[in-house]
Structure formats: structure tokens, C-alpha cells
PDB file of C-alpha atoms and ligand atoms in Angstrom:
ATOM      1  CA  MET A   1       5.505  -0.908 -18.088  1.00 96.00           C
ATOM      2  CA  ILE A   2       3.595   0.181 -14.979  1.00 98.00           C
ATOM      3  CA  ILE A   3       2.327  -2.427 -12.502  1.00 98.00           C
ATOM      4  CA  ALA A   4      -0.151  -1.300  -9.830  1.00 98.00           C
ATOM      5  CA  VAL A   5      -0.543  -3.426  -6.688  1.00 98.00           C
ATOM      6  CA  ASP A   6      -3.235  -2.423  -4.194  1.00 97.00           C
ATOM      7  CA  GLY A   7      -4.741  -4.048  -1.144  1.00 96.00           C
ATOM      8  CA  PRO A   8      -5.360  -3.835   2.608  1.00 94.00           C
ATOM      9  CA  ALA A   9      -2.806  -4.079   5.436  1.00 90.00           C
ATOM     10  CA  ALA A  10      -0.820  -7.342   5.637  1.00 90.00           C
ATOM     11  CA  SER A  11      -2.443  -8.760   2.499  1.00 94.00           C
ATOM     12  CA  GLY A  12       0.984  -9.518   1.040  1.00 93.00           C
ATOM     13  CA  LYS A  13       0.943  -6.653  -1.464  1.00 96.00           C
ATOM     14  CA  GLY A  14       4.374  -5.323  -0.450  1.00 96.00           C
ATOM     15  CA  THR A  15       6.062  -8.711  -0.796  1.00 96.00           C
ATOM     16  CA  ILE A  16       4.335  -9.324  -4.113  1.00 98.00           C
ATOM     17  CA  ALA A  17       5.199  -5.860  -5.437  1.00 98.00           C
ATOM     18  CA  ARG A  18       8.881  -6.337  -4.516  1.00 98.00           C
ATOM     19  CA  ALA A  19       8.929  -9.758  -6.193  1.00 98.00           C
ATOM     20  CA  LEU A  20       7.292  -8.380  -9.343  1.00 98.00           C
ATOM     21  CA  ALA A  21       9.826  -5.533  -9.435  1.00 98.00           C
ATOM     22  CA  ALA A  22      12.692  -8.050  -9.217  1.00 98.00           C
ATOM     23  CA  HIS A  23      11.115 -10.325 -11.834  1.00 98.00           C
ATOM     24  CA  TYR A  24      10.546  -7.541 -14.390  1.00 98.00           C
ATOM     25  CA  HIS A  25      13.657  -5.524 -13.400  1.00 98.00           C
ATOM     26  CA  LEU A  26      11.614  -2.465 -12.500  1.00 98.00           C
ATOM     27  CA  PRO A  27      12.044   0.095  -9.709  1.00 98.00           C
ATOM     28  CA  HIS A  28       9.552  -0.251  -6.856  1.00 98.00           C
ATOM     29  CA  LEU A  29       7.821   2.335  -4.660  1.00 97.00           C
ATOM     30  CA  ASP A  30       6.043   1.369  -1.449  1.00 97.00           C
ATOM     31  CA  THR A  31       3.654   4.348  -1.373  1.00 97.00           C
ATOM     32  CA  GLY A  32       2.538   3.510   2.173  1.00 96.00           C
ATOM     33  CA  LEU A  33       5.933   4.799   3.316  1.00 97.00           C
ATOM     34  CA  LEU A  34       5.029   8.294   2.066  1.00 98.00           C
ATOM     35  CA  TYR A  35       1.899   8.375   4.240  1.00 97.00           C
ATOM     36  CA  ARG A  36       3.873   6.888   7.129  1.00 97.00           C
ATOM     37  CA  ALA A  37       6.457   9.683   6.763  1.00 98.00           C
ATOM     38  CA  VAL A  38       3.697  12.308   6.899  1.00 98.00           C
ATOM     39  CA  GLY A  39       2.039  10.669   9.918  1.00 97.00           C
ATOM     40  CA  SER A  40       5.340  10.405  11.805  1.00 97.00           C
ATOM     41  CA  GLY A  41       6.242  13.974  10.881  1.00 96.00           C
ATOM     42  CA  VAL A  42       2.964  15.242  12.340  1.00 97.00           C
ATOM     43  CA  ALA A  43       3.603  13.314  15.557  1.00 96.00           C
ATOM     44  CA  ARG A  44       7.152  14.674  15.743  1.00 94.00           C
ATOM     45  CA  ASN A  45       5.782  18.228  15.362  1.00 93.00           C
ATOM     46  CA  GLY A  46       3.453  17.561  18.271  1.00 96.00           C
ATOM     47  CA  ALA A  47       0.581  18.309  15.866  1.00 96.00           C
ATOM     48  CA  ASP A  48      -2.779  16.592  15.309  1.00 97.00           C
ATOM     49  CA  PRO A  49      -2.935  13.873  12.584  1.00 97.00           C
ATOM     50  CA  ASP A  50      -6.708  14.332  12.332  1.00 97.00           C
ATOM     51  CA  ASN A  51      -6.293  18.023  11.513  1.00 97.00           C
ATOM     52  CA  GLU A  52      -5.937  18.491   7.756  1.00 97.00           C
ATOM     53  CA  ALA A  53      -3.761  21.645   7.904  1.00 97.00           C
ATOM     54  CA  ASP A  54      -1.399  20.058  10.463  1.00 97.00           C
ATOM     55  CA  ALA A  55      -1.059  16.953   8.281  1.00 97.00           C
ATOM     56  CA  ALA A  56      -0.579  18.970   5.081  1.00 97.00           C
ATOM     57  CA  ALA A  57       2.249  20.913   6.767  1.00 96.00           C
ATOM     58  CA  ALA A  58       4.193  17.638   7.176  1.00 97.00           C
ATOM     59  CA  CYS A  59       4.086  16.649   3.482  1.00 96.00           C
ATOM     60  CA  ALA A  60       7.324  18.302   2.328  1.00 92.00           C
ATOM     61  CA  PHE A  61       9.732  15.751   3.809  1.00 93.00           C
ATOM     62  CA  PRO A  62      13.070  14.780   2.200  1.00 91.00           C
ATOM     63  CA  ASP A  63      13.392  11.360   0.488  1.00 89.00           C
ATOM     64  CA  THR A  64      16.041  10.382   3.063  1.00 92.00           C
ATOM     65  CA  MET A  65      13.275  10.239   5.676  1.00 92.00           C
ATOM     66  CA  LEU A  66      11.860   7.174   3.893  1.00 94.00           C
ATOM     67  CA  ASP A  67      14.834   5.121   5.139  1.00 93.00           C
ATOM     68  CA  ASP A  68      13.900   5.609   8.803  1.00 95.00           C
ATOM     69  CA  PRO A  69      13.152   2.102  10.215  1.00 95.00           C
ATOM     70  CA  GLU A  70      10.707   3.698  12.665  1.00 94.00           C
ATOM     71  CA  LEU A  71       8.333   4.223   9.714  1.00 96.00           C
ATOM     72  CA  ARG A  72       7.744   0.446   9.639  1.00 91.00           C
ATOM     73  CA  SER A  73       6.210   0.434  13.133  1.00 88.00           C
ATOM     74  CA  GLU A  74       2.529  -0.252  13.726  1.00 84.00           C
ATOM     75  CA  ALA A  75       2.212   3.178  15.374  1.00 90.00           C
ATOM     76  CA  ALA A  76       3.439   4.816  12.159  1.00 94.00           C
ATOM     77  CA  GLY A  77       0.935   2.689  10.188  1.00 90.00           C
ATOM     78  CA  THR A  78      -1.953   3.949  12.281  1.00 90.00           C
ATOM     79  CA  LEU A  79      -0.763   7.565  11.979  1.00 95.00           C
ATOM     80  CA  ALA A  80      -0.460   7.028   8.207  1.00 95.00           C
ATOM     81  CA  SER A  81      -4.015   5.789   8.010  1.00 92.00           C
ATOM     82  CA  ARG A  82      -5.231   8.865   9.915  1.00 94.00           C
ATOM     83  CA  VAL A  83      -3.417  11.459   7.789  1.00 96.00           C
ATOM     84  CA  SER A  84      -4.132   9.649   4.517  1.00 95.00           C
ATOM     85  CA  ARG A  85      -7.836  10.522   4.555  1.00 93.00           C
ATOM     86  CA  HIS A  86      -7.130  14.256   4.126  1.00 96.00           C
ATOM     87  CA  PRO A  87      -7.543  15.428   0.502  1.00 96.00           C
ATOM     88  CA  LEU A  88      -4.708  17.995   0.932  1.00 97.00           C
ATOM     89  CA  VAL A  89      -2.308  15.238   1.966  1.00 97.00           C
ATOM     90  CA  ARG A  90      -3.291  12.999  -0.947  1.00 96.00           C
ATOM     91  CA  ALA A  91      -2.917  15.928  -3.366  1.00 96.00           C
ATOM     92  CA  ALA A  92       0.514  16.815  -1.953  1.00 96.00           C
ATOM     93  CA  LEU A  93       1.787  13.242  -2.467  1.00 97.00           C
ATOM     94  CA  LEU A  94       0.161  12.697  -5.872  1.00 97.00           C
ATOM     95  CA  GLU A  95       2.848  14.206  -8.135  1.00 93.00           C
ATOM     96  CA  ARG A  96       5.664  12.394  -6.357  1.00 95.00           C
ATOM     97  CA  GLN A  97       3.930   9.065  -7.019  1.00 97.00           C
ATOM     98  CA  ARG A  98       2.948   9.914 -10.599  1.00 97.00           C
ATOM     99  CA  ALA A  99       6.503  10.988 -11.400  1.00 96.00           C
ATOM    100  CA  PHE A 100       7.785   7.660 -10.074  1.00 97.00           C
ATOM    101  CA  ALA A 101       5.183   5.717 -12.071  1.00 98.00           C
ATOM    102  CA  SER A 102       5.901   7.499 -15.348  1.00 96.00           C
ATOM    103  CA  GLN A 103       9.705   7.230 -15.307  1.00 97.00           C
ATOM    104  CA  PRO A 104      11.208   5.769 -18.491  1.00 96.00           C
ATOM    105  CA  GLY A 105      10.993   1.969 -18.487  1.00 95.00           C
ATOM    106  CA  GLY A 106       8.178   1.922 -15.953  1.00 97.00           C
ATOM    107  CA  ALA A 107       7.774   0.946 -12.313  1.00 98.00           C
ATOM    108  CA  VAL A 108       5.913  -1.129  -9.760  1.00 98.00           C
ATOM    109  CA  LEU A 109       3.950   0.794  -7.110  1.00 98.00           C
ATOM    110  CA  ASP A 110       2.021  -0.649  -4.224  1.00 98.00           C
ATOM    111  CA  GLY A 111      -0.567   1.065  -2.057  1.00 97.00           C
ATOM    112  CA  ARG A 112      -4.297   1.623  -1.779  1.00 95.00           C
ATOM    113  CA  ASP A 113      -5.183   3.783  -4.808  1.00 96.00           C
ATOM    114  CA  ILE A 114      -2.491   3.052  -7.400  1.00 97.00           C
ATOM    115  CA  GLY A 115      -4.798   1.347  -9.909  1.00 97.00           C
ATOM    116  CA  THR A 116      -7.657   3.765  -9.305  1.00 96.00           C
ATOM    117  CA  VAL A 117      -6.033   7.218  -8.899  1.00 96.00           C
ATOM    118  CA  ILE A 118      -2.234   7.308  -9.228  1.00 97.00           C
ATOM    119  CA  ALA A 119      -1.806   5.163 -12.348  1.00 97.00           C
ATOM    120  CA  PRO A 120      -5.208   4.285 -13.814  1.00 97.00           C
ATOM    121  CA  GLU A 121      -3.340   3.700 -17.106  1.00 97.00           C
ATOM    122  CA  ALA A 122      -1.177   0.913 -15.566  1.00 98.00           C
ATOM    123  CA  ASP A 123      -0.429  -2.024 -17.880  1.00 98.00           C
ATOM    124  CA  ALA A 124      -1.231  -4.531 -15.150  1.00 98.00           C
ATOM    125  CA  LYS A 125      -3.188  -4.171 -11.912  1.00 98.00           C
ATOM    126  CA  LEU A 126      -3.499  -6.518  -8.982  1.00 98.00           C
ATOM    127  CA  PHE A 127      -5.761  -6.237  -5.961  1.00 98.00           C
ATOM    128  CA  VAL A 128      -4.200  -8.375  -3.267  1.00 98.00           C
ATOM    129  CA  THR A 129      -6.334  -9.441  -0.362  1.00 97.00           C
ATOM    130  CA  ALA A 130      -6.610 -12.016   2.446  1.00 97.00           C
ATOM    131  CA  SER A 131      -9.063 -12.594   5.285  1.00 96.00           C
ATOM    132  CA  ALA A 132      -8.687 -10.243   8.276  1.00 96.00           C
ATOM    133  CA  ASP A 133      -7.970 -13.238  10.530  1.00 96.00           C
ATOM    134  CA  ILE A 134      -5.080 -14.438   8.353  1.00 96.00           C
ATOM    135  CA  ARG A 135      -3.683 -10.913   8.002  1.00 95.00           C
ATOM    136  CA  ALA A 136      -3.700 -10.453  11.786  1.00 94.00           C
ATOM    137  CA  ARG A 137      -1.991 -13.843  12.236  1.00 93.00           C
ATOM    138  CA  ARG A 138       0.720 -12.820   9.778  1.00 91.00           C
ATOM    139  CA  ARG A 139       1.429  -9.606  11.664  1.00 89.00           C
ATOM    140  CA  HIS A 140       1.493 -11.597  14.889  1.00 90.00           C
ATOM    141  CA  LEU A 141       4.006 -14.060  13.416  1.00 89.00           C
ATOM    142  CA  GLN A 142       6.110 -11.175  12.105  1.00 82.00           C
ATOM    143  CA  GLY A 143       7.122 -10.722  15.721  1.00 73.00           C
ATOM    144  CA  GLN A 144       4.781  -8.022  16.914  1.00 68.00           C
ATOM    145  CA  SER A 145       4.702  -8.055  20.673  1.00 77.00           C
ATOM    146  CA  ARG A 146       1.030  -7.075  20.858  1.00 84.00           C
ATOM    147  CA  PRO A 147      -1.630  -9.767  21.424  1.00 90.00           C
ATOM    148  CA  TYR A 148      -3.405 -11.216  18.398  1.00 93.00           C
ATOM    149  CA  ASP A 149      -6.798  -9.723  19.380  1.00 94.00           C
ATOM    150  CA  ILE A 150      -5.381  -6.209  19.494  1.00 93.00           C
ATOM    151  CA  ILE A 151      -3.653  -6.642  16.121  1.00 92.00           C
ATOM    152  CA  LEU A 152      -6.893  -7.941  14.582  1.00 94.00           C
ATOM    153  CA  ALA A 153      -8.889  -4.994  15.976  1.00 94.00           C
ATOM    154  CA  ASP A 154      -6.286  -2.599  14.581  1.00 90.00           C
ATOM    155  CA  ILE A 155      -6.407  -4.232  11.133  1.00 92.00           C
ATOM    156  CA  LEU A 156     -10.208  -4.057  11.074  1.00 93.00           C
ATOM    157  CA  ALA A 157     -10.148  -0.390  12.162  1.00 91.00           C
ATOM    158  CA  ARG A 158      -7.601   0.402   9.450  1.00 89.00           C
ATOM    159  CA  ASP A 159      -9.711  -1.433   6.810  1.00 92.00           C
ATOM    160  CA  THR A 160     -12.783   0.584   7.828  1.00 91.00           C
ATOM    161  CA  ARG A 161     -10.890   3.887   7.747  1.00 89.00           C
ATOM    162  CA  ASP A 162      -9.155   3.142   4.421  1.00 89.00           C
ATOM    163  CA  SER A 163     -12.304   1.865   2.668  1.00 91.00           C
ATOM    164  CA  GLY A 164     -14.682   4.432   4.168  1.00 88.00           C
ATOM    165  CA  ARG A 165     -12.850   7.679   3.398  1.00 86.00           C
ATOM    166  CA  SER A 166     -14.286   9.855   0.656  1.00 89.00           C
ATOM    167  CA  THR A 167     -11.001  10.666  -1.140  1.00 88.00           C
ATOM    168  CA  ALA A 168      -9.374   7.714  -2.935  1.00 87.00           C
ATOM    169  CA  PRO A 169     -10.861   4.960  -0.766  1.00 89.00           C
ATOM    170  CA  LEU A 170      -9.364   1.473  -0.822  1.00 92.00           C
ATOM    171  CA  ARG A 171     -11.196  -0.441  -3.521  1.00 92.00           C
ATOM    172  CA  GLN A 172     -10.462  -2.825  -6.352  1.00 95.00           C
ATOM    173  CA  ALA A 173     -10.107  -1.073  -9.725  1.00 96.00           C
ATOM    174  CA  LYS A 174     -12.591  -2.447 -12.274  1.00 96.00           C
ATOM    175  CA  ASP A 175      -9.760  -3.794 -14.414  1.00 96.00           C
ATOM    176  CA  ALA A 176      -7.635  -5.194 -11.560  1.00 97.00           C
ATOM    177  CA  ALA A 177      -7.139  -8.935 -11.113  1.00 97.00           C
ATOM    178  CA  LEU A 178      -8.057 -10.188  -7.643  1.00 97.00           C
ATOM    179  CA  LEU A 179      -5.414 -12.225  -5.822  1.00 98.00           C
ATOM    180  CA  ASP A 180      -6.535 -13.764  -2.522  1.00 97.00           C
ATOM    181  CA  THR A 181      -3.408 -14.871  -0.645  1.00 96.00           C
ATOM    182  CA  SER A 182      -5.254 -16.320   2.394  1.00 96.00           C
ATOM    183  CA  ASN A 183      -4.253 -19.891   1.633  1.00 95.00           C
ATOM    184  CA  LEU A 184      -1.115 -19.335  -0.404  1.00 96.00           C
ATOM    185  CA  THR A 185       2.542 -19.531   0.598  1.00 94.00           C
ATOM    186  CA  ILE A 186       4.663 -16.520  -0.387  1.00 95.00           C
ATOM    187  CA  ASP A 187       6.151 -18.488  -3.315  1.00 97.00           C
ATOM    188  CA  ALA A 188       2.735 -19.581  -4.563  1.00 97.00           C
ATOM    189  CA  ALA A 189       1.348 -16.043  -4.234  1.00 97.00           C
ATOM    190  CA  VAL A 190       4.275 -14.608  -6.214  1.00 98.00           C
ATOM    191  CA  ARG A 191       3.887 -17.249  -8.954  1.00 98.00           C
ATOM    192  CA  LYS A 192       0.170 -16.469  -9.161  1.00 98.00           C
ATOM    193  CA  ALA A 193       0.885 -12.718  -9.279  1.00 98.00           C
ATOM    194  CA  ILE A 194       3.320 -13.143 -12.196  1.00 98.00           C
ATOM    195  CA  ALA A 195       0.771 -15.332 -14.036  1.00 98.00           C
ATOM    196  CA  LEU A 196      -1.964 -12.710 -13.550  1.00 98.00           C
ATOM    197  CA  VAL A 197       0.319  -9.916 -14.776  1.00 98.00           C
ATOM    198  CA  GLU A 198       1.311 -11.986 -17.836  1.00 98.00           C
ATOM    199  CA  GLU A 199      -2.368 -12.595 -18.609  1.00 97.00           C
ATOM    200  CA  GLN A 200      -3.126  -8.869 -18.472  1.00 97.00           C
ATOM    201  CA  LEU A 201      -0.091  -7.951 -20.581  1.00 95.00           C
ATOM    202  CA  LYS A 202      -1.131 -10.485 -23.233  1.00 95.00           C
ATOM    203  CA  ARG A 203      -4.692  -9.116 -23.217  1.00 91.00           C
ATOM    204  CA  ASN A 204      -3.488  -5.512 -23.588  1.00 82.00           C
ATOM    205  CA  ARG A 205      -1.019  -6.272 -26.374  1.00 79.00           C
TER     206      ARG A 205
HETATM  207  O1  CDP B 301       1.789  -2.369   4.982  1.00 54.06           O
HETATM  208  P1  CDP B 301       0.519  -1.815   5.499  1.00 54.06           P
HETATM  209  O2  CDP B 301      -0.616  -2.121   4.627  1.00 54.06           O
HETATM  210  O3  CDP B 301       0.283  -2.094   6.951  1.00 54.06           O
HETATM  211  O4  CDP B 301       0.652  -0.251   5.485  1.00 54.06           O
HETATM  212  P2  CDP B 301       1.036   0.744   4.326  1.00 54.06           P
HETATM  213  O5  CDP B 301       0.824   0.161   2.976  1.00 54.06           O
HETATM  214  O6  CDP B 301       2.386   1.267   4.658  1.00 54.06           O
HETATM  215  O7  CDP B 301      -0.064   1.906   4.510  1.00 54.06           O
HETATM  216  C1  CDP B 301      -0.256   2.581   5.731  1.00 54.06           C
HETATM  217  C2  CDP B 301      -1.508   3.436   5.595  1.00 54.06           C
HETATM  218  O8  CDP B 301      -1.249   4.454   4.615  1.00 54.06           O
HETATM  219  C3  CDP B 301      -2.735   2.704   5.086  1.00 54.06           C
HETATM  220  O9  CDP B 301      -3.525   2.169   6.121  1.00 54.06           O
HETATM  221  C4  CDP B 301      -3.484   3.782   4.304  1.00 54.06           C
HETATM  222  O10 CDP B 301      -4.338   4.511   5.134  1.00 54.06           O
HETATM  223  C5  CDP B 301      -2.399   4.724   3.834  1.00 54.06           C
HETATM  224  N1  CDP B 301      -2.114   4.590   2.406  1.00 54.06           N
HETATM  225  C6  CDP B 301      -2.945   5.221   1.502  1.00 54.06           C
HETATM  226  O11 CDP B 301      -3.929   5.821   1.896  1.00 54.06           O
HETATM  227  N2  CDP B 301      -2.688   5.185   0.169  1.00 54.06           N
HETATM  228  C7  CDP B 301      -1.617   4.519  -0.297  1.00 54.06           C
HETATM  229  N3  CDP B 301      -1.377   4.509  -1.610  1.00 54.06           N
HETATM  230  C8  CDP B 301      -0.764   3.841   0.597  1.00 54.06           C
HETATM  231  C9  CDP B 301      -1.039   3.875   1.953  1.00 54.06           C
END
């Protein structure tokens, strides 16, 4: 069984994807980490994240790099968003994600284009969202030292970049269930996510 979870930054998609993976005993891949690894690799090479060839040259990183806590930083998120618009980067990371999705028994993947590009055949798809204001507040509460206004501006810039790019833009797949977590606690959002997945599984049976 493949479960695709997509959505914008700080929507709660990562938390929901991890909870779904635990609930259904499936392996989980946070695909954002792959783009973060590429973005950080480009920076480490002293290269330009907006240059497609420079970004493509950083795509062959070892899996061990995904454990680097530095990848979780906001700087790495912004670099990820810049390299992720390049078609060569998306193509280089495609097989890795598809192989994970199609492993025996299935998997949960979260990202921006899982339901639309990586696993359009997924058995269940969620599009997790929340208002930009709430998402910025969450990041603020997560202990980021930057002021709320700056975090909000960064989230809005990332939304525009991710939704506006021509290759695999962030958008809800036609057959994805929408889950707005703006006014939900984590527990309530997870319960709702499981209910939506169950509904889709029943429908597809
Ligand atoms: O957790 P957060 O949403 O802040 O970031 P992330 O999921 O780690 O993604 C970081 C950036 O990688 C996003 O802003 C996207 O530009 C890019 N990304 C993508 O293009 N496609 C994916 N499947 C996952 C991430």
C-alpha cells in the first residue's frame, strides 16, 4: 500500500506522514530531505543553487548524508526550494523516490509532488494544508530564533516558488483528500488523516 502526503511548508504533512507510517507499519520517506541534501551540497561546493548544472552535480549524495541534522535548518529548506525547481534535479531524484514507493509491502512518502508525479498510482493521497499565518506561528513556536514576520515572509516566498515552478509544481492531485490542519491539534489531525485514508482504501477496494 502506497500513501502519498503532499502539502506546503509547516502544514503538518511530515508529522502526519510519520503517524500514518507508524499506524500502518510502513516505511516512511521524507522526500524534502533529498532536496535539502542537494541544496546543502551545492552550498558546500561553493556553487550556485539557481544554476541547474551546479545543482544537478550535487544529486549523487550518499544516503548517510540524510542523517545530517543541519539539513533540518531553515537555510537548508530555502536552498532546497531553490534547487528543486530544476528539471535535472527532479529527474535525478525521481528513481530513488519511485524505488522507495514501490518496495514490497508499500510505503508512506511525503513531499510536494508524490501524488501527482512520484506515485500517481498511490492507494491513498492526502493534501495537507493550513493558513500561512498558522504555519508561520508553528515554525515560530518550534523554537526558531527569527522573528515571526520574517518566518511568514519566508513561508510565503517558498509557497510562491513551489507552486509557480513549471516542473512538478506544488498542487493537490485530483484524487487527493484535502486536510486543513489550521484549527486541529496534532492528535485530531492524525485521527482525521487515518479516517481519510480509510475512506479512500474502502472506495478503491
Ligand atoms: O518541511 P518543509 O515543508 O519546510 O520542507 P521540506 O518538505 O523538507 O521541503 C523543502 C523544499 O524542498 C520545498 O520547499 C520544496 O521546494 C522542495 N521539495 C520538492 O520540491 N518536492 C518534494 N517532493 C519535497 C520537497
